[in-house]
């Protein structure tokens, strides 16, 4: 299926979960949050399976403000 | 509001020993940022929320944690209430804090708050249990509306973000201070130490600045200056300054002035 991650479309085999997507980005733990189709998915729900065409945003804190 | 008697800056249910809130944007690297933050004595510092790059490490968060500085995420980059609300929710999830600096700007050139989107976002976030520190313009009416909505602090700009123009409308800032009971934090446009001191003398409870320090030639030195300026302004604000007078008012006594013997000096 095709998932849009941070604005870029990526093809994922099988049935990826939110956790799979975060892992795919090779991110260190902590300080990260995920939204799927405009809604925040809490860390406790990262095992949720994504549907084809899902738009995922993975964000963290950076210098700014 | 009138400066409280306590030395501490009180926002919502927290107290801070420093009335200087720092931003992290614009610093050339984490090392100079660290030295500036330490020199500033700040206890609360803002970060922005952005898409993660692959393999990224949590540099700025680690830094703030090591320095024992509380993190205040902001919604910088948001143009609409919907964006700001989602960003705030992501920040709460990522950082485990319900505190948010709400910043919703209208355009890139002015970076002025979009009042309509700001009020909408503030209402939604307050209803969702956030502790909202609302970045606003210097309109006392808008500030009062935000306070009525239940924001924890109003943060009027002195001048647009990054301009270093200082406080362009001191009277408006004074009206804001007089018109709300929540803390007033002067936020944006500070250029140098005297601007920060003035903000406090106008009655603000604190100052938030980033560019004035991070983009200065010597950020740690400017941060040290800002720490002293905020303290100086706060002390002066509570010291009961003399009024401004049109005519001179001698500080030395007028009576018993030594008489001279006319123009014979030196004695022949």
Coordinates of C-alpha atoms in Angstrom, one line a residue:
Chain A
X1 CA 0.0 0.0 0.0
X2 CA 1.0 3.6 -0.4
X3 CA 1.5 5.8 2.7
X4 CA 2.4 9.5 2.6
X5 CA 4.9 10.1 5.3
X6 CA 5.9 13.7 6.0
X7 CA 4.7 14.8 2.6
X8 CA 6.4 11.9 0.6
X9 CA 4.6 8.9 -0.7
X10 CA 6.2 5.6 0.1
X11 CA 5.2 2.1 -0.8
X12 CA 4.9 -0.4 2.1
X13 CA 4.4 -4.1 1.7
X14 CA 1.8 -5.9 3.7
X15 CA 0.0 -4.3 6.6
X16 CA 2.1 -1.6 8.2
X17 CA 1.3 -0.2 11.6
X18 CA 2.1 3.3 12.9
X19 CA 5.0 1.8 14.8
X20 CA 6.3 0.2 11.5
X21 CA 6.3 3.6 9.9
X22 CA 8.2 5.2 12.8
X23 CA 10.7 2.4 12.8
X24 CA 11.1 2.8 9.0
X25 CA 12.3 6.4 9.6
X26 CA 15.0 5.1 12.0
X27 CA 14.1 7.4 14.8
X28 CA 15.4 7.5 18.3
X29 CA 12.7 7.0 20.9
X30 CA 11.2 9.9 22.8
X31 CA 10.1 13.4 21.8
X32 CA 8.1 12.2 18.8
X33 CA 4.4 12.3 18.0
X34 CA 2.4 10.9 15.1
X35 CA -0.7 12.1 13.4
X36 CA -2.6 10.0 10.8
X37 CA -5.1 11.8 8.5
X38 CA -5.1 14.8 10.8
X39 CA -5.6 13.1 14.1
X40 CA -2.9 12.4 16.8
X41 CA -2.3 8.7 17.4
X42 CA -1.0 8.3 21.0
X43 CA 2.1 6.1 21.5
X44 CA 0.0 3.5 23.2
X45 CA -2.0 3.1 19.9
X46 CA 1.0 2.8 17.6
X47 CA 0.2 -0.8 16.8
X48 CA -2.8 0.5 14.9
X49 CA -2.8 -0.7 11.2
X50 CA -2.8 1.9 8.5
X51 CA -5.1 1.9 5.5
X52 CA -4.0 2.5 1.9
X53 CA -3.5 6.2 1.2
X54 CA -3.1 7.2 4.8
X55 CA -1.3 10.5 5.4
X56 CA 1.1 10.3 8.2
X57 CA 2.9 13.2 10.0
X58 CA 5.8 12.4 12.3
X59 CA 7.0 15.4 14.2
X60 CA 9.5 16.3 16.9
X61 CA 10.8 19.3 18.7
X62 CA 13.5 21.4 17.0
X63 CA 15.2 24.7 17.6
X64 CA 12.6 27.5 17.1
X65 CA 10.4 29.9 18.8
Chain B
X1 CA -1.4 43.4 35.5
X2 CA 0.5 45.0 38.4
X3 CA 3.7 43.2 39.2
X4 CA 3.0 40.8 42.0
X5 CA 5.0 41.2 45.2
X6 CA 6.5 37.8 44.9
X7 CA 9.9 37.5 43.2
X8 CA 8.7 34.6 41.2
X9 CA 7.1 34.7 37.8
X10 CA 3.8 32.8 38.2
X11 CA 2.1 31.3 35.2
X12 CA -0.9 28.9 35.6
X13 CA 0.2 26.6 38.5
X14 CA 3.9 27.1 38.1
X15 CA 6.4 29.5 39.4
X16 CA 9.7 30.5 37.8
X17 CA 12.7 32.2 39.4
X18 CA 13.6 33.9 36.1
X19 CA 11.3 36.3 34.3
X20 CA 13.2 35.8 31.1
X21 CA 11.8 33.1 28.8
X22 CA 14.1 32.1 25.9
X23 CA 13.6 30.8 22.4
X24 CA 15.9 28.5 20.7
X25 CA 15.4 29.6 17.1
X26 CA 18.3 31.2 15.2
X27 CA 21.2 29.8 17.2
X28 CA 24.0 28.8 14.9
X29 CA 24.6 25.5 16.8
X30 CA 23.7 23.7 20.0
X31 CA 27.0 24.7 21.7
X32 CA 26.5 28.4 21.4
X33 CA 22.8 27.9 22.3
X34 CA 23.8 26.1 25.4
X35 CA 26.1 28.8 26.6
X36 CA 23.5 31.5 25.9
X37 CA 20.8 29.6 27.8
X38 CA 23.1 29.2 30.8
X39 CA 24.0 32.8 30.7
X40 CA 20.4 33.9 30.5
X41 CA 19.4 32.1 33.7
X42 CA 16.2 31.1 32.0
X43 CA 13.9 28.3 33.4
X44 CA 11.5 28.1 30.5
X45 CA 12.4 27.8 26.8
X46 CA 10.5 27.4 23.6
X47 CA 10.9 24.9 20.8
X48 CA 9.1 24.4 17.5
X49 CA 7.5 21.3 16.2
X50 CA 8.6 20.0 12.8
X51 CA 8.6 16.9 10.7
X52 CA 11.3 14.6 11.7
X53 CA 14.2 13.8 9.2
X54 CA 15.2 10.2 9.0
X55 CA 17.7 9.2 11.6
X56 CA 17.3 12.5 13.5
X57 CA 18.4 12.8 17.2
X58 CA 16.6 14.9 19.8
X59 CA 19.4 17.5 20.1
X60 CA 17.5 20.5 21.5
X61 CA 15.4 18.4 23.8
X62 CA 18.4 16.7 25.3
X63 CA 20.0 20.0 25.8
X64 CA 17.1 21.5 27.7
X65 CA 16.7 18.4 29.8
X66 CA 20.5 18.5 30.7
X67 CA 20.2 22.2 31.7
X68 CA 17.0 21.5 33.7
X69 CA 15.1 24.0 31.6
X70 CA 11.3 23.4 31.2
X71 CA 10.3 23.0 27.5
X72 CA 7.6 25.2 26.1
X73 CA 6.5 23.9 22.6
X74 CA 5.1 26.4 20.2
X75 CA 2.9 26.2 17.2
X76 CA 5.2 28.4 15.0
X77 CA 4.6 27.7 11.3
X78 CA 0.8 27.5 11.8
X79 CA -1.4 29.7 9.6
X80 CA -4.8 28.4 10.6
X81 CA -6.5 27.4 13.8
X82 CA -6.7 23.8 12.7
X83 CA -3.0 23.6 12.1
X84 CA -2.2 25.2 15.4
X85 CA -4.5 22.9 17.3
X86 CA -3.0 19.8 15.6
X87 CA 0.5 21.1 16.3
X88 CA -0.4 21.7 19.9
X89 CA -1.8 18.2 20.2
X90 CA 1.3 16.6 18.6
X91 CA 3.5 18.6 21.0
X92 CA 1.5 17.5 24.0
X93 CA 1.9 13.9 22.9
X94 CA 5.6 14.2 22.0
X95 CA 6.7 16.2 25.1
X96 CA 4.2 15.2 27.8
X97 CA 3.3 18.8 28.6
X98 CA 0.0 20.5 28.2
X99 CA 1.7 23.9 28.0
X100 CA 1.7 25.5 24.6
X101 CA 2.8 28.8 23.2
X102 CA 0.1 29.5 20.7
X103 CA 1.4 31.3 17.6
X104 CA -0.7 31.6 14.5
X105 CA 0.7 34.0 11.9
X106 CA -0.9 35.6 8.9
X107 CA 2.0 35.8 6.5
X108 CA 5.7 35.3 6.2
X109 CA 6.6 38.9 5.7
X110 CA 5.1 40.4 8.8
X111 CA 4.8 37.3 11.0
X112 CA 2.0 39.2 12.7
X113 CA -0.6 37.1 14.6
X114 CA -3.7 36.3 12.7
X115 CA -6.2 37.5 15.3
X116 CA -9.2 35.6 13.9
X117 CA -7.4 32.2 13.7
X118 CA -5.7 32.9 17.0
X119 CA -8.9 33.4 18.9
X120 CA -10.4 30.3 17.4
X121 CA -7.4 28.2 18.2
X122 CA -7.2 29.6 21.8
X123 CA -10.8 28.7 22.5
X124 CA -10.3 25.2 21.2
X125 CA -7.1 24.6 23.1
X126 CA -8.3 26.0 26.4
X127 CA -11.4 23.8 26.1
X128 CA -9.1 20.8 25.4
X129 CA -7.2 21.4 28.7
X130 CA -4.1 23.1 27.4
X131 CA -2.2 25.8 29.3
X132 CA -2.2 28.4 26.6
X133 CA 0.4 31.2 26.4
X134 CA -1.0 33.3 23.6
X135 CA 1.3 35.2 21.3
X136 CA -0.7 38.3 20.2
X137 CA -0.3 41.8 18.8
X138 CA -0.3 44.9 20.9
X139 CA -4.1 45.5 20.7
X140 CA -5.5 45.7 24.3
X141 CA -8.9 44.6 23.1
X142 CA -7.6 41.4 21.6
X143 CA -5.5 40.7 24.7
X144 CA -8.5 41.1 26.9
X145 CA -10.6 38.8 24.7
X146 CA -7.8 36.1 24.9
X147 CA -7.6 36.5 28.7
X148 CA -11.4 36.2 29.0
X149 CA -11.2 32.9 27.0
X150 CA -9.0 31.5 29.7
X151 CA -5.4 31.7 28.3
X152 CA -2.8 31.4 31.0
X153 CA -0.8 34.4 29.7
X154 CA -1.0 36.9 27.0
X155 CA 2.2 37.6 25.1
X156 CA 2.0 40.9 23.1
X157 CA 4.7 41.7 20.6
X158 CA 6.9 44.7 21.0
X159 CA 7.5 44.7 17.3
X160 CA 7.5 42.0 14.6
X161 CA 9.5 38.8 15.2
X162 CA 13.2 39.2 14.5
X163 CA 13.1 42.9 13.7
X164 CA 14.9 44.0 16.8
X165 CA 12.8 47.2 16.7
X166 CA 12.1 47.0 20.4
X167 CA 8.7 48.2 21.7
X168 CA 7.1 50.4 19.0
X169 CA 3.9 51.1 21.0
X170 CA 4.7 51.4 24.7
X171 CA 1.4 52.9 25.5
X172 CA -0.5 49.9 24.1
X173 CA 1.7 47.6 26.2
X174 CA 0.8 49.6 29.3
X175 CA -2.9 49.4 28.3
X176 CA -2.6 45.6 28.0
X177 CA -0.9 45.4 31.4
X178 CA -3.7 47.4 33.0
X179 CA -6.5 45.5 31.2
X180 CA -5.9 41.9 32.1
X181 CA -5.2 39.9 35.3
X182 CA -3.2 37.1 33.6
X183 CA 0.5 37.5 33.3
X184 CA 1.7 39.6 30.4
X185 CA 4.9 38.5 28.7
X186 CA 6.4 40.8 26.1
X187 CA 7.3 38.5 23.2
X188 CA 8.9 39.4 19.9
X189 CA 10.9 42.3 18.6
X190 CA 13.3 42.8 21.4
X191 CA 16.6 44.0 20.0
X192 CA 18.9 44.8 23.0
X193 CA 18.9 45.0 26.7
X194 CA 17.2 48.3 27.1
X195 CA 14.2 47.0 25.2
X196 CA 13.8 44.2 27.8
X197 CA 14.3 46.6 30.7
X198 CA 11.6 48.9 29.2
X199 CA 9.2 46.0 28.9
X200 CA 9.5 45.3 32.6
X201 CA 9.2 49.0 33.4
X202 CA 6.0 49.1 31.5
X203 CA 4.6 46.6 33.9
X204 CA 5.1 43.3 32.0
X205 CA 5.6 40.2 34.2
X206 CA 8.3 38.8 31.9
X207 CA 10.0 38.9 28.5
X208 CA 10.4 36.2 25.8
X209 CA 13.1 36.7 23.3
X210 CA 15.1 34.6 20.9
X211 CA 16.7 36.5 18.0
X212 CA 18.1 39.3 20.1
X213 CA 20.3 36.7 21.7
X214 CA 20.7 33.9 19.2
X215 CA 21.5 36.3 16.3
X216 CA 23.7 38.7 18.3
X217 CA 27.4 38.6 17.5
X218 CA 28.1 37.3 21.0
X219 CA 25.0 35.4 22.1
X220 CA 26.1 34.4 25.6
X221 CA 27.1 37.9 26.4
X222 CA 23.8 39.3 25.1
X223 CA 22.0 36.6 27.1
X224 CA 23.8 37.8 30.3
X225 CA 22.8 41.4 29.5
X226 CA 19.2 40.3 29.0
X227 CA 19.1 38.5 32.3
X228 CA 20.3 41.7 34.1
X229 CA 18.0 43.9 32.0
X230 CA 14.9 42.0 32.9
X231 CA 15.9 42.0 36.6
X232 CA 16.7 45.7 36.5
X233 CA 13.5 46.6 34.8
X234 CA 11.5 44.5 37.2
X235 CA 13.2 46.1 40.3
X236 CA 12.7 49.6 38.8
X237 CA 9.0 48.9 38.1
X238 CA 8.5 48.2 41.8
X239 CA 10.6 51.0 43.1
X240 CA 8.2 53.9 42.5
X241 CA 10.0 56.0 40.0
X242 CA 10.0 59.8 40.2
X243 CA 7.5 61.6 38.0
X244 CA 8.6 63.3 34.8
X245 CA 8.8 67.1 35.4
X246 CA 8.9 69.9 32.9
X247 CA 11.1 72.2 35.0
X248 CA 14.2 71.4 37.0
X249 CA 13.9 70.4 40.6
X250 CA 17.2 70.8 42.5
X251 CA 18.5 67.8 44.3
X252 CA 20.8 69.8 46.5
X253 CA 19.4 72.0 49.3
X254 CA 18.5 75.6 48.3
X255 CA 19.2 77.2 51.7
X256 CA 22.5 78.0 53.3
X257 CA 24.5 78.3 50.1
X258 CA 28.0 79.7 50.7
X259 CA 28.2 83.4 49.8
X260 CA 31.0 84.8 47.7
X261 CA 32.6 88.2 48.1
X262 CA 31.8 89.5 44.6
X263 CA 34.3 89.1 41.8
X264 CA 37.6 89.2 43.8
X265 CA 38.9 85.7 43.2
X266 CA 41.6 84.7 43.6
X267 CA 42.4 87.0 46.5
X268 CA 45.0 89.7 45.6

